[in-house]
Amino acid sequence: MGVINATPDSFSDGGTLYRGSRLDMERAMARAREMAAGGAAILDIGGESTRPGARPVSPDEEMDRVLPLVGRIAAELPVVISVDTSSPTLMREAARAGAGLLNDVRALTRDGALAAAADTGLPVCLMHMQGEPGTMQVAPHYADVVNEVAACLQGRVEACERQGISRERLLLDPGFGFGKSVAHNMQLLHGLPRLAAIGLPLVVGLSRKSLIGKLLGRNVEQRLPASLALAVLAAERGAAVIRTHDVAATADAVAMWTALEEWAGT
Ligand code: 9MG
């Protein structure tokens, strides 16, 4: 899953697709084509930055950023379009524009989100977050992060089922960096098989995240090697989808792990 941030302020690539204050559609399409050619099966388009301290956007502003790009990609590229949003209105409009997956960092907890997602008929990625983006990294707290994240995601799966969204439509994501300290992130990565045991496909996003900066002292531009290692470690522990800013390199890294698995199985 390649990340396309249609935002001026995301943590690692915010603004790189902007010309002045507007999204540059040709730049965004060039990024989408490059990711599809690099092996992305899914492109995740987001119009709201969820980095700590980011300015909240109105639903209209978020739609203006995301929908034109969804339409262009749907018309041109053979990929599944994921829309990264918590907004019920955008969920409905994105489905009409050609989206094939909803990715909600708030796991459909906003008013109206469960009903909107149910009505679209689309698959949904439910991500775990403790708190809200503005303050989630101030003092994240868990007694047992792996079991608490598992229980919380299970609860959201049940809420979806009550709303008529069947399990077959769901993917789960532990939400690395979303209300988690470095130790919490490490425990989650180590404990990923426990989350995979829930029996739904796991999405993992560790690409360029701040735990790499904190553990290795690398700034955002220097985080590719560690992101590749983390992608392989996540795949090895049961991740079905890797969310990444660097599609071609990540596809090669994970393909080497897959090749070894296949070789060992023959
Ligand atoms: C939008 N977004 C930012 N980081 C993410 C992650 O790790 N997973 C998912 N599903 N979405 C994310």
Coordinates of C-alpha atoms and ligand atoms in Angstrom, one line a residue:
M1 CA 0.0 0.0 0.0
G2 CA 1.6 3.2 -1.2
V3 CA 1.0 6.4 0.8
I4 CA -0.1 9.5 -1.1
N5 CA -0.6 12.5 1.2
A6 CA -2.7 15.1 -0.5
T7 CA -1.9 17.4 2.5
P8 CA 0.4 20.4 2.9
D9 CA 1.6 19.2 6.3
S10 CA 2.0 15.4 6.7
F11 CA 5.0 14.4 8.8
S12 CA 7.3 12.9 6.1
D13 CA 6.1 14.1 2.7
G14 CA 3.6 16.8 3.5
G15 CA 3.6 19.6 0.8
T16 CA 5.7 17.7 -1.7
L17 CA 2.7 17.3 -4.0
Y18 CA 1.7 21.0 -3.5
R19 CA 2.3 24.0 -5.7
G20 CA 1.7 27.0 -3.5
S21 CA -1.4 26.4 -1.5
R22 CA -3.0 23.9 -3.9
L23 CA -2.4 20.2 -4.7
D24 CA -0.6 19.8 -8.0
M25 CA -2.6 17.1 -9.7
E26 CA 0.1 16.3 -12.2
R27 CA 2.7 15.8 -9.5
A28 CA 0.3 13.6 -7.5
M29 CA -0.5 11.5 -10.6
A30 CA 3.2 11.1 -11.3
R31 CA 3.7 9.8 -7.8
A32 CA 0.7 7.5 -8.2
R33 CA 2.0 6.1 -11.5
E34 CA 5.4 5.6 -10.0
M35 CA 4.0 3.7 -7.0
A36 CA 1.8 1.5 -9.2
A37 CA 4.8 0.7 -11.5
G38 CA 6.8 -0.1 -8.3
G39 CA 4.3 -2.8 -7.3
A40 CA 1.7 -1.1 -5.2
A41 CA -1.6 -3.0 -5.2
I42 CA -3.3 -0.3 -3.1
L43 CA -2.8 3.5 -3.0
D44 CA -3.9 5.2 0.2
I45 CA -5.0 8.8 -0.4
G46 CA -5.2 11.1 2.6
G47 CA -6.4 14.7 3.0
E48 CA -6.0 15.2 6.7
S49 CA -2.6 15.1 8.4
T50 CA -2.7 13.0 11.6
R51 CA 0.8 13.9 12.8
P52 CA 0.8 15.2 16.4
G53 CA -0.1 18.9 16.4
A54 CA -1.5 19.0 12.8
R55 CA -4.2 21.6 12.0
P56 CA -7.6 19.9 11.8
V57 CA -9.3 20.2 8.4
S58 CA -13.0 20.7 7.6
P59 CA -14.8 17.9 5.8
D60 CA -15.1 20.2 2.7
E61 CA -11.4 20.9 2.6
E62 CA -10.6 17.2 3.0
M63 CA -13.0 16.3 0.2
D64 CA -11.5 19.0 -2.1
R65 CA -8.0 17.6 -1.5
V66 CA -8.9 13.9 -2.0
L67 CA -11.8 13.4 -4.4
P68 CA -10.4 14.8 -7.6
L69 CA -7.3 12.6 -7.1
V70 CA -9.4 9.5 -6.4
G71 CA -11.3 10.2 -9.7
R72 CA -8.1 10.5 -11.7
I73 CA -6.5 7.4 -10.3
A74 CA -9.7 5.4 -10.7
A75 CA -9.8 6.4 -14.4
E76 CA -6.1 5.6 -15.1
L77 CA -4.5 3.0 -12.8
P78 CA -5.3 -0.6 -12.1
V79 CA -4.9 -0.3 -8.3
V80 CA -7.3 -0.4 -5.4
I81 CA -7.8 3.1 -4.1
S82 CA -7.9 3.4 -0.3
V83 CA -9.2 6.6 1.2
D84 CA -7.7 7.5 4.5
T85 CA -10.5 9.3 6.3
S86 CA -12.7 9.4 9.4
S87 CA -15.3 11.6 7.8
P88 CA -18.6 9.9 7.0
T89 CA -19.3 12.3 4.2
L90 CA -16.0 11.7 2.5
M91 CA -16.5 7.9 2.9
R92 CA -19.7 8.1 0.9
E93 CA -18.3 10.4 -1.8
A94 CA -15.1 8.5 -2.1
A95 CA -17.0 5.3 -2.8
R96 CA -18.9 7.1 -5.6
A97 CA -15.7 8.4 -7.0
G98 CA -14.1 4.9 -7.3
A99 CA -12.5 4.1 -3.9
G100 CA -12.2 0.4 -3.1
L101 CA -11.2 0.6 0.6
L102 CA -11.8 2.9 3.5
N103 CA -8.8 3.4 5.9
D104 CA -9.9 5.0 9.2
V105 CA -7.4 5.8 11.9
R106 CA -10.3 6.3 14.2
A107 CA -11.8 2.9 13.5
L108 CA -15.2 4.2 12.5
T109 CA -15.8 5.9 15.9
R110 CA -16.9 9.3 14.6
D111 CA -20.7 9.9 14.6
G112 CA -22.2 8.4 11.5
A113 CA -19.0 6.7 10.4
L114 CA -20.2 3.1 11.0
A115 CA -23.4 3.7 9.0
A116 CA -21.6 5.5 6.2
A117 CA -19.0 2.7 5.8
A118 CA -21.7 0.1 6.0
D119 CA -23.7 1.8 3.2
T120 CA -20.7 2.0 0.9
G121 CA -20.3 -1.8 0.8
L122 CA -16.5 -1.3 0.8
P123 CA -13.8 -3.1 2.8
V124 CA -12.6 -1.1 5.8
C125 CA -9.2 -0.9 7.6
L126 CA -9.9 -0.4 11.3
M127 CA -6.8 1.2 12.9
H128 CA -6.1 1.5 16.7
M129 CA -5.3 4.9 18.2
Q130 CA -5.1 5.9 21.8
G131 CA -6.4 9.5 22.2
E132 CA -6.5 12.0 19.4
P133 CA -3.7 13.1 17.0
G134 CA -3.1 16.5 18.8
T135 CA -2.2 14.9 22.1
M136 CA -1.8 11.2 21.6
Q137 CA 2.0 11.2 22.1
V138 CA 1.9 13.2 25.3
A139 CA 1.6 10.3 27.8
P140 CA 0.4 7.1 26.1
H141 CA -0.3 4.4 28.7
Y142 CA -1.1 0.7 28.6
A143 CA -0.7 -2.1 31.2
D144 CA -0.4 -4.7 28.3
V145 CA -0.3 -2.9 24.9
V146 CA -0.7 -6.1 22.8
N147 CA -3.7 -7.4 24.6
E148 CA -5.3 -4.0 24.9
V149 CA -4.9 -3.2 21.2
A150 CA -6.3 -6.6 20.4
A151 CA -9.3 -6.2 22.7
C152 CA -10.0 -2.7 21.3
L153 CA -9.8 -3.9 17.7
Q154 CA -12.0 -6.9 18.5
G155 CA -14.5 -4.4 20.0
R156 CA -14.6 -2.4 16.8
V157 CA -15.0 -5.6 14.7
E158 CA -18.1 -6.4 16.8
A159 CA -19.4 -2.8 16.4
C160 CA -19.0 -3.3 12.6
E161 CA -20.8 -6.6 12.6
R162 CA -23.7 -5.1 14.6
Q163 CA -23.9 -2.4 11.8
G164 CA -24.0 -5.0 9.1
I165 CA -20.3 -4.8 8.1
S166 CA -19.3 -8.4 7.9
R167 CA -15.9 -9.7 9.1
E168 CA -14.9 -10.5 5.5
R169 CA -14.9 -6.8 4.8
L170 CA -12.5 -5.9 7.6
L171 CA -8.7 -5.4 7.9
L172 CA -7.0 -4.5 11.2
D173 CA -4.1 -2.2 12.0
P174 CA -2.3 -1.8 15.4
G175 CA -1.6 1.9 14.6
F176 CA 2.1 2.2 15.1
G177 CA 2.9 5.6 16.5
F178 CA -0.7 6.5 17.3
G179 CA -0.7 7.0 21.0
K180 CA 2.3 4.7 21.5
S181 CA 5.8 5.1 23.0
V182 CA 8.8 3.5 21.4
A183 CA 8.5 0.6 23.9
H184 CA 4.8 0.2 23.0
N185 CA 5.7 0.1 19.3
M186 CA 8.4 -2.5 19.9
Q187 CA 6.0 -4.7 22.0
L188 CA 3.4 -4.5 19.3
L189 CA 5.8 -5.4 16.5
H190 CA 7.1 -8.3 18.6
G191 CA 3.5 -9.3 19.5
L192 CA 2.1 -9.0 16.0
P193 CA 1.4 -12.7 15.7
R194 CA -1.1 -12.3 18.6
L195 CA -3.0 -9.7 16.5
A196 CA -2.7 -11.9 13.3
A197 CA -4.4 -14.6 15.4
I198 CA -7.6 -12.6 15.4
G199 CA -7.9 -14.0 11.9
L200 CA -8.3 -10.8 9.9
P201 CA -5.7 -9.3 7.4
L202 CA -3.3 -7.0 9.2
V203 CA -2.1 -3.7 7.8
V204 CA 1.1 -2.3 9.2
G205 CA 2.5 1.2 8.7
L206 CA 6.0 1.8 10.1
S207 CA 7.4 3.6 7.1
R208 CA 9.6 6.6 8.1
K209 CA 7.9 6.7 11.6
S210 CA 9.4 8.5 14.5
L211 CA 10.4 5.4 16.4
I212 CA 13.2 5.0 13.8
G213 CA 14.3 8.6 14.6
K214 CA 14.2 7.9 18.4
L215 CA 16.0 4.5 18.2
L216 CA 18.6 5.3 15.6
G217 CA 18.8 9.1 15.6
R218 CA 17.8 9.3 11.9
N219 CA 15.9 12.3 10.5
V220 CA 13.0 11.6 8.1
E221 CA 15.1 11.6 4.9
Q222 CA 17.4 8.9 6.4
R223 CA 14.8 6.4 7.4
L224 CA 14.5 4.2 4.3
P225 CA 16.9 1.3 5.4
A226 CA 15.2 1.0 8.8
S227 CA 11.7 1.2 7.2
L228 CA 12.7 -1.7 4.9
A229 CA 13.9 -3.8 7.8
L230 CA 10.7 -3.0 9.7
A231 CA 8.5 -4.0 6.7
V232 CA 10.2 -7.4 6.4
L233 CA 9.9 -7.9 10.2
A234 CA 6.2 -7.1 10.0
A235 CA 5.7 -9.4 7.0
E236 CA 7.5 -12.2 8.8
R237 CA 5.2 -11.7 11.9
G238 CA 2.0 -11.8 9.9
A239 CA 1.3 -8.5 8.2
A240 CA -0.7 -8.9 5.0
V241 CA -0.4 -5.3 3.8
I242 CA 2.6 -3.0 4.3
R243 CA 1.8 0.8 4.2
T244 CA 4.8 2.6 2.8
H245 CA 6.1 5.8 1.3
D246 CA 8.7 3.9 -0.7
V247 CA 6.9 1.3 -2.7
A248 CA 9.5 -0.2 -5.1
A249 CA 12.1 -0.6 -2.4
T250 CA 9.6 -2.1 0.0
A251 CA 8.3 -4.5 -2.6
D252 CA 11.8 -5.8 -3.3
A253 CA 12.6 -6.1 0.4
V254 CA 9.4 -8.1 1.1
A255 CA 9.9 -10.1 -2.1
M256 CA 13.2 -11.4 -0.7
W257 CA 11.5 -12.6 2.4
T258 CA 8.7 -14.2 0.3
A259 CA 11.3 -15.9 -1.9
L260 CA 13.0 -17.4 1.1
E261 CA 9.6 -18.6 2.5
E262 CA 8.8 -20.2 -0.9
W263 CA 12.2 -21.8 -1.2
A264 CA 12.0 -23.2 2.4
G265 CA 8.5 -24.6 1.6
T266 CA 9.6 -26.5 -1.5
Ligands
9MG1 C1 -3.2 7.3 7.8 N1 -2.1 6.6 8.5 C2 -1.0 7.0 9.0 N2 -0.3 6.0 9.5 C3 -1.0 4.9 9.4 C4 -0.9 3.5 9.7 O1 0.2 3.1 10.4 N3 -1.9 2.7 9.4 C5 -3.0 3.1 8.7 N4 -3.9 2.2 8.4 N5 -3.2 4.4 8.3 C6 -2.2 5.2 8.7

